[in-house]
């Protein structure tokens, strides 16, 4: 794993700092390099690269993507107020995917702040998300389970369940993931995570478990129940 990551970083560094490449390609390489460096734990350099792209492409989708990823880094560090200020700006992003992601993360912050700005549960969830990004799935799962133990019935329950399902999917436990995602879609169908969970179920049935009839039924549910979803067109 480490050898693959290091090889990828070496290639991305060549592209990110090459004076001969188109500036858009350099910016895309910087964003990809920032993602790779997060995996290795070099968050400082990652943020510097993202800040460079954000500054150079202020009103461009590339700049908005970099801005969102910087907000994510602040979320991982527990700097929720600064992250939320950036996310509020990005809710009006020209790219629907960035706008949607910004809205989801912003709601995660604002809906889960404790009394007197007690961030303990949210900080635990942030650590779990960071470990997930770094592909340390055992550590991510540890914090997710610990959150459920320390804060039973907390409003982060849906987010933790989504994270657990994503971990199962990433570790190729597709049958287990397919049993966790539906829980997010059924009890509170108006929840912001519901259409996301349904789409993940459809993708697992479609590409991993090869159960095409179930995949088709799931995609159809998204079209009917969530016509305004980001996933409606792809489901169709």
mmCIF file of C-alpha atoms in Angstrom:
data_model
loop_
_atom_site.group_PDB
_atom_site.id
_atom_site.type_symbol
_atom_site.label_atom_id
_atom_site.label_comp_id
_atom_site.label_asym_id
_atom_site.label_seq_id
_atom_site.Cartn_x
_atom_site.Cartn_y
_atom_site.Cartn_z
ATOM 1 C CA UNK A 1 0.000 0.000 0.000
ATOM 2 C CA UNK A 2 2.704 2.473 1.020
ATOM 3 C CA UNK A 3 4.777 1.754 -2.098
ATOM 4 C CA UNK A 4 1.795 2.422 -4.363
ATOM 5 C CA UNK A 5 0.980 5.670 -2.566
ATOM 6 C CA UNK A 6 4.590 6.884 -2.681
ATOM 7 C CA UNK A 7 4.865 6.062 -6.387
ATOM 8 C CA UNK A 8 1.657 7.947 -7.074
ATOM 9 C CA UNK A 9 2.849 10.947 -5.061
ATOM 10 C CA UNK A 10 6.110 11.069 -7.025
ATOM 11 C CA UNK A 11 4.229 11.204 -10.344
ATOM 12 C CA UNK A 12 1.756 13.813 -9.082
ATOM 13 C CA UNK A 13 4.585 16.016 -7.798
ATOM 14 C CA UNK A 14 6.130 16.064 -11.264
ATOM 15 C CA UNK A 15 2.827 17.187 -12.776
ATOM 16 C CA UNK A 16 1.931 19.649 -9.997
ATOM 17 C CA UNK A 17 5.165 21.612 -10.305
ATOM 18 C CA UNK A 18 5.914 21.222 -14.000
ATOM 19 C CA UNK A 19 6.229 24.583 -15.786
ATOM 20 C CA UNK A 20 5.451 22.915 -19.129
ATOM 21 C CA UNK A 21 1.915 21.721 -18.359
ATOM 22 C CA UNK A 22 -1.345 23.607 -18.803
ATOM 23 C CA UNK A 23 -2.254 25.451 -15.571
ATOM 24 C CA UNK A 24 -5.535 23.519 -15.273
ATOM 25 C CA UNK A 25 -3.684 20.211 -15.405
ATOM 26 C CA UNK A 26 -1.217 21.498 -12.800
ATOM 27 C CA UNK A 27 -4.120 22.515 -10.560
ATOM 28 C CA UNK A 28 -5.830 19.130 -10.954
ATOM 29 C CA UNK A 29 -2.513 17.459 -10.112
ATOM 30 C CA UNK A 30 -2.156 19.629 -6.999
ATOM 31 C CA UNK A 31 -5.629 18.621 -5.816
ATOM 32 C CA UNK A 32 -4.869 14.937 -6.434
ATOM 33 C CA UNK A 33 -1.496 15.332 -4.685
ATOM 34 C CA UNK A 34 -3.223 16.998 -1.716
ATOM 35 C CA UNK A 35 -5.579 14.005 -1.455
ATOM 36 C CA UNK A 36 -2.645 11.597 -1.552
ATOM 37 C CA UNK A 37 -0.736 13.541 1.100
ATOM 38 C CA UNK A 38 -3.738 13.408 3.454
ATOM 39 C CA UNK A 39 -3.477 9.624 3.239
ATOM 40 C CA UNK A 40 0.163 9.797 4.374
ATOM 41 C CA UNK A 41 -0.657 12.232 7.197
ATOM 42 C CA UNK A 42 0.966 15.314 5.647
ATOM 43 C CA UNK A 43 -2.042 17.559 6.198
ATOM 44 C CA UNK A 44 0.029 20.779 6.294
ATOM 45 C CA UNK A 45 1.422 20.410 2.754
ATOM 46 C CA UNK A 46 -1.970 19.241 1.554
ATOM 47 C CA UNK A 47 -3.598 22.459 2.755
ATOM 48 C CA UNK A 48 -0.883 24.605 1.178
ATOM 49 C CA UNK A 49 -1.491 22.972 -2.216
ATOM 50 C CA UNK A 50 -5.251 23.427 -1.940
ATOM 51 C CA UNK A 51 -4.811 27.077 -0.931
ATOM 52 C CA UNK A 52 -2.692 27.667 -4.048
ATOM 53 C CA UNK A 53 -5.390 26.237 -6.310
ATOM 54 C CA UNK A 54 -8.156 28.142 -4.514
ATOM 55 C CA UNK A 55 -6.269 31.430 -4.923
ATOM 56 C CA UNK A 56 -5.464 30.884 -8.614
ATOM 57 C CA UNK A 57 -8.965 29.674 -9.586
ATOM 58 C CA UNK A 58 -11.200 31.739 -7.292
ATOM 59 C CA UNK A 59 -14.363 31.736 -9.441
ATOM 60 C CA UNK A 60 -13.701 28.420 -11.156
ATOM 61 C CA UNK A 61 -14.982 24.925 -10.282
ATOM 62 C CA UNK A 62 -11.365 23.910 -9.600
ATOM 63 C CA UNK A 63 -11.073 26.656 -6.982
ATOM 64 C CA UNK A 64 -14.395 25.635 -5.452
ATOM 65 C CA UNK A 65 -13.252 22.023 -5.227
ATOM 66 C CA UNK A 66 -10.044 23.116 -3.492
ATOM 67 C CA UNK A 67 -12.034 25.332 -1.124
ATOM 68 C CA UNK A 68 -14.318 22.426 -0.188
ATOM 69 C CA UNK A 69 -11.375 20.139 0.476
ATOM 70 C CA UNK A 70 -9.828 22.817 2.718
ATOM 71 C CA UNK A 71 -13.118 23.002 4.615
ATOM 72 C CA UNK A 72 -12.967 19.216 5.013
ATOM 73 C CA UNK A 73 -9.462 19.490 6.475
ATOM 74 C CA UNK A 74 -10.746 22.046 8.996
ATOM 75 C CA UNK A 75 -13.564 19.648 9.843
ATOM 76 C CA UNK A 76 -11.035 16.868 10.502
ATOM 77 C CA UNK A 77 -9.057 19.215 12.791
ATOM 78 C CA UNK A 78 -12.160 20.221 14.718
ATOM 79 C CA UNK A 79 -12.195 23.824 13.472
ATOM 80 C CA UNK A 80 -15.927 23.710 12.799
ATOM 81 C CA UNK A 81 -16.708 27.432 12.747
ATOM 82 C CA UNK A 82 -14.154 28.189 10.016
ATOM 83 C CA UNK A 83 -15.195 25.092 8.062
ATOM 84 C CA UNK A 84 -18.844 26.131 8.201
ATOM 85 C CA UNK A 85 -18.074 29.654 6.949
ATOM 86 C CA UNK A 86 -16.389 28.170 3.868
ATOM 87 C CA UNK A 87 -19.199 25.674 3.353
ATOM 88 C CA UNK A 88 -21.840 28.420 3.482
ATOM 89 C CA UNK A 89 -20.102 30.090 0.529
ATOM 90 C CA UNK A 90 -19.919 26.801 -1.375
ATOM 91 C CA UNK A 91 -23.628 26.058 -1.070
ATOM 92 C CA UNK A 92 -24.024 28.310 -4.101
ATOM 93 C CA UNK A 93 -21.204 26.659 -6.040
ATOM 94 C CA UNK A 94 -21.595 26.343 -9.796
ATOM 95 C CA UNK A 95 -20.900 22.595 -9.581
ATOM 96 C CA UNK A 96 -23.908 20.707 -8.210
ATOM 97 C CA UNK A 97 -21.736 18.004 -6.657
ATOM 98 C CA UNK A 98 -19.678 20.547 -4.668
ATOM 99 C CA UNK A 99 -22.826 22.407 -3.641
ATOM 100 C CA UNK A 100 -24.459 19.170 -2.475
ATOM 101 C CA UNK A 101 -21.356 18.007 -0.572
ATOM 102 C CA UNK A 102 -21.014 21.412 1.082
ATOM 103 C CA UNK A 103 -24.633 21.318 2.204
ATOM 104 C CA UNK A 104 -24.258 17.799 3.642
ATOM 105 C CA UNK A 105 -21.114 18.622 5.619
ATOM 106 C CA UNK A 106 -22.548 21.938 6.830
ATOM 107 C CA UNK A 107 -25.694 20.207 8.093
ATOM 108 C CA UNK A 108 -23.540 17.588 9.788
ATOM 109 C CA UNK A 109 -21.822 20.374 11.734
ATOM 110 C CA UNK A 110 -24.826 22.547 12.573
ATOM 111 C CA UNK A 111 -27.157 19.646 13.427
ATOM 112 C CA UNK A 112 -24.725 17.928 15.771
ATOM 113 C CA UNK A 113 -23.280 20.624 18.003
ATOM 114 C CA UNK A 114 -23.806 19.793 21.654
ATOM 115 C CA UNK A 115 -25.095 22.012 24.444
ATOM 116 C CA UNK A 116 -22.764 24.968 25.160
ATOM 117 C CA UNK A 117 -20.856 24.168 21.960
ATOM 118 C CA UNK A 118 -19.745 20.775 23.288
ATOM 119 C CA UNK A 119 -17.990 19.257 20.303
ATOM 120 C CA UNK A 120 -16.930 15.960 21.959
ATOM 121 C CA UNK A 121 -19.100 13.648 19.847
ATOM 122 C CA UNK A 122 -18.460 15.627 16.661
ATOM 123 C CA UNK A 123 -14.705 15.558 17.290
ATOM 124 C CA UNK A 124 -14.836 11.777 17.652
ATOM 125 C CA UNK A 125 -16.742 11.540 14.374
ATOM 126 C CA UNK A 126 -14.221 13.861 12.675
ATOM 127 C CA UNK A 127 -11.397 11.536 13.726
ATOM 128 C CA UNK A 128 -13.303 8.561 12.350
ATOM 129 C CA UNK A 129 -13.802 10.367 9.023
ATOM 130 C CA UNK A 130 -10.127 11.327 8.819
ATOM 131 C CA UNK A 131 -9.004 7.748 9.436
ATOM 132 C CA UNK A 132 -11.452 6.665 6.720
ATOM 133 C CA UNK A 133 -9.882 9.150 4.284
ATOM 134 C CA UNK A 134 -6.443 7.830 5.232
ATOM 135 C CA UNK A 135 -7.660 4.261 4.571
ATOM 136 C CA UNK A 136 -7.050 3.213 8.190
ATOM 137 C CA UNK A 137 -10.384 1.437 8.321
ATOM 138 C CA UNK A 138 -9.869 -0.392 11.624
ATOM 139 C CA UNK A 139 -9.104 2.898 13.403
ATOM 140 C CA UNK A 140 -12.079 4.570 11.724
ATOM 141 C CA UNK A 141 -14.380 1.779 12.848
ATOM 142 C CA UNK A 142 -12.995 1.976 16.396
ATOM 143 C CA UNK A 143 -13.949 5.650 16.733
ATOM 144 C CA UNK A 144 -17.327 5.063 15.095
ATOM 145 C CA UNK A 145 -18.168 2.297 17.567
ATOM 146 C CA UNK A 146 -16.785 4.285 20.502
ATOM 147 C CA UNK A 147 -19.005 7.212 19.582
ATOM 148 C CA UNK A 148 -22.056 4.962 19.763
ATOM 149 C CA UNK A 149 -20.928 3.693 23.182
ATOM 150 C CA UNK A 150 -20.074 7.100 24.673
ATOM 151 C CA UNK A 151 -23.014 8.978 23.119
ATOM 152 C CA UNK A 152 -25.923 6.525 22.725
ATOM 153 C CA UNK A 153 -28.818 7.980 20.758
ATOM 154 C CA UNK A 154 -26.757 10.962 19.553
ATOM 155 C CA UNK A 155 -27.973 12.797 16.464
ATOM 156 C CA UNK A 156 -24.802 11.645 14.660
ATOM 157 C CA UNK A 157 -26.208 8.120 14.581
ATOM 158 C CA UNK A 158 -27.081 8.256 10.863
ATOM 159 C CA UNK A 159 -23.675 9.640 9.904
ATOM 160 C CA UNK A 160 -21.939 6.910 11.922
ATOM 161 C CA UNK A 161 -24.082 4.242 10.282
ATOM 162 C CA UNK A 162 -23.234 5.645 6.845
ATOM 163 C CA UNK A 163 -19.536 5.549 7.746
ATOM 164 C CA UNK A 164 -19.792 1.932 8.895
ATOM 165 C CA UNK A 165 -21.479 0.989 5.614
ATOM 166 C CA UNK A 166 -18.781 2.803 3.628
ATOM 167 C CA UNK A 167 -16.076 0.936 5.552
ATOM 168 C CA UNK A 168 -17.717 -2.399 4.791
ATOM 169 C CA UNK A 169 -17.916 -1.437 1.128
ATOM 170 C CA UNK A 170 -14.281 -0.322 0.980
ATOM 171 C CA UNK A 171 -13.134 -3.551 2.631
ATOM 172 C CA UNK A 172 -15.190 -5.538 0.091
ATOM 173 C CA UNK A 173 -17.756 -6.836 2.608
ATOM 174 C CA UNK A 174 -20.472 -5.994 0.101
ATOM 175 C CA UNK A 175 -23.232 -8.152 1.566
ATOM 176 C CA UNK A 176 -22.771 -6.480 4.958
ATOM 177 C CA UNK A 177 -22.731 -3.028 3.373
ATOM 178 C CA UNK A 178 -25.967 -3.854 1.531
ATOM 179 C CA UNK A 179 -27.634 -4.620 4.888
ATOM 180 C CA UNK A 180 -26.454 -1.368 6.529
ATOM 181 C CA UNK A 181 -27.325 1.153 3.804
ATOM 182 C CA UNK A 182 -31.078 0.340 3.711
ATOM 183 C CA UNK A 183 -31.391 1.304 7.376
ATOM 184 C CA UNK A 184 -30.503 4.872 6.374
ATOM 185 C CA UNK A 185 -33.078 4.932 3.604
ATOM 186 C CA UNK A 186 -36.084 3.467 5.452
ATOM 187 C CA UNK A 187 -36.722 5.080 8.863
ATOM 188 C CA UNK A 188 -36.340 8.732 7.800
ATOM 189 C CA UNK A 189 -36.823 8.900 4.020
ATOM 190 C CA UNK A 190 -36.466 12.693 4.036
ATOM 191 C CA UNK A 191 -33.007 12.548 5.607
ATOM 192 C CA UNK A 192 -30.251 14.100 3.504
ATOM 193 C CA UNK A 193 -28.348 10.789 3.502
ATOM 194 C CA UNK A 194 -31.248 8.672 2.254
ATOM 195 C CA UNK A 195 -30.819 9.065 -1.521
ATOM 196 C CA UNK A 196 -27.049 8.683 -1.135
ATOM 197 C CA UNK A 197 -27.551 5.417 0.747
ATOM 198 C CA UNK A 198 -30.035 4.131 -1.828
ATOM 199 C CA UNK A 199 -27.645 4.871 -4.668
ATOM 200 C CA UNK A 200 -24.830 3.009 -2.903
ATOM 201 C CA UNK A 201 -27.149 -0.008 -2.490
ATOM 202 C CA UNK A 202 -27.958 0.083 -6.190
ATOM 203 C CA UNK A 203 -24.273 0.260 -7.131
ATOM 204 C CA UNK A 204 -23.423 -2.695 -4.874
ATOM 205 C CA UNK A 205 -26.246 -4.814 -6.288
ATOM 206 C CA UNK A 206 -25.308 -3.758 -9.817
ATOM 207 C CA UNK A 207 -21.533 -4.067 -9.910
ATOM 208 C CA UNK A 208 -20.490 -6.164 -6.915
ATOM 209 C CA UNK A 209 -23.219 -8.672 -6.128
ATOM 210 C CA UNK A 210 -24.471 -8.880 -9.757
ATOM 211 C CA UNK A 211 -28.102 -8.852 -8.613
ATOM 212 C CA UNK A 212 -29.401 -6.791 -11.511
ATOM 213 C CA UNK A 213 -33.102 -6.994 -10.704
ATOM 214 C CA UNK A 214 -32.537 -5.637 -7.198
ATOM 215 C CA UNK A 215 -30.253 -2.954 -8.631
ATOM 216 C CA UNK A 216 -32.932 -1.895 -11.092
ATOM 217 C CA UNK A 217 -35.574 -1.726 -8.353
ATOM 218 C CA UNK A 218 -33.278 0.423 -6.213
ATOM 219 C CA UNK A 219 -32.459 2.854 -9.041
ATOM 220 C CA UNK A 220 -36.187 3.124 -9.765
ATOM 221 C CA UNK A 221 -36.855 4.043 -6.121
ATOM 222 C CA UNK A 222 -34.440 6.946 -6.386
ATOM 223 C CA UNK A 223 -36.190 8.216 -9.522
ATOM 224 C CA UNK A 224 -39.642 7.990 -7.916
ATOM 225 C CA UNK A 225 -38.942 8.956 -4.296
ATOM 226 C CA UNK A 226 -36.133 11.495 -4.840
ATOM 227 C CA UNK A 227 -36.756 13.178 -8.222
ATOM 228 C CA UNK A 228 -34.562 16.132 -7.243
ATOM 229 C CA UNK A 229 -31.632 13.994 -6.151
ATOM 230 C CA UNK A 230 -28.132 14.388 -7.520
ATOM 231 C CA UNK A 231 -28.323 10.672 -8.410
ATOM 232 C CA UNK A 232 -31.618 10.734 -10.337
ATOM 233 C CA UNK A 233 -30.102 11.159 -13.812
ATOM 234 C CA UNK A 234 -27.494 8.432 -13.304
ATOM 235 C CA UNK A 235 -30.141 6.128 -11.822
ATOM 236 C CA UNK A 236 -32.324 6.614 -14.887
#
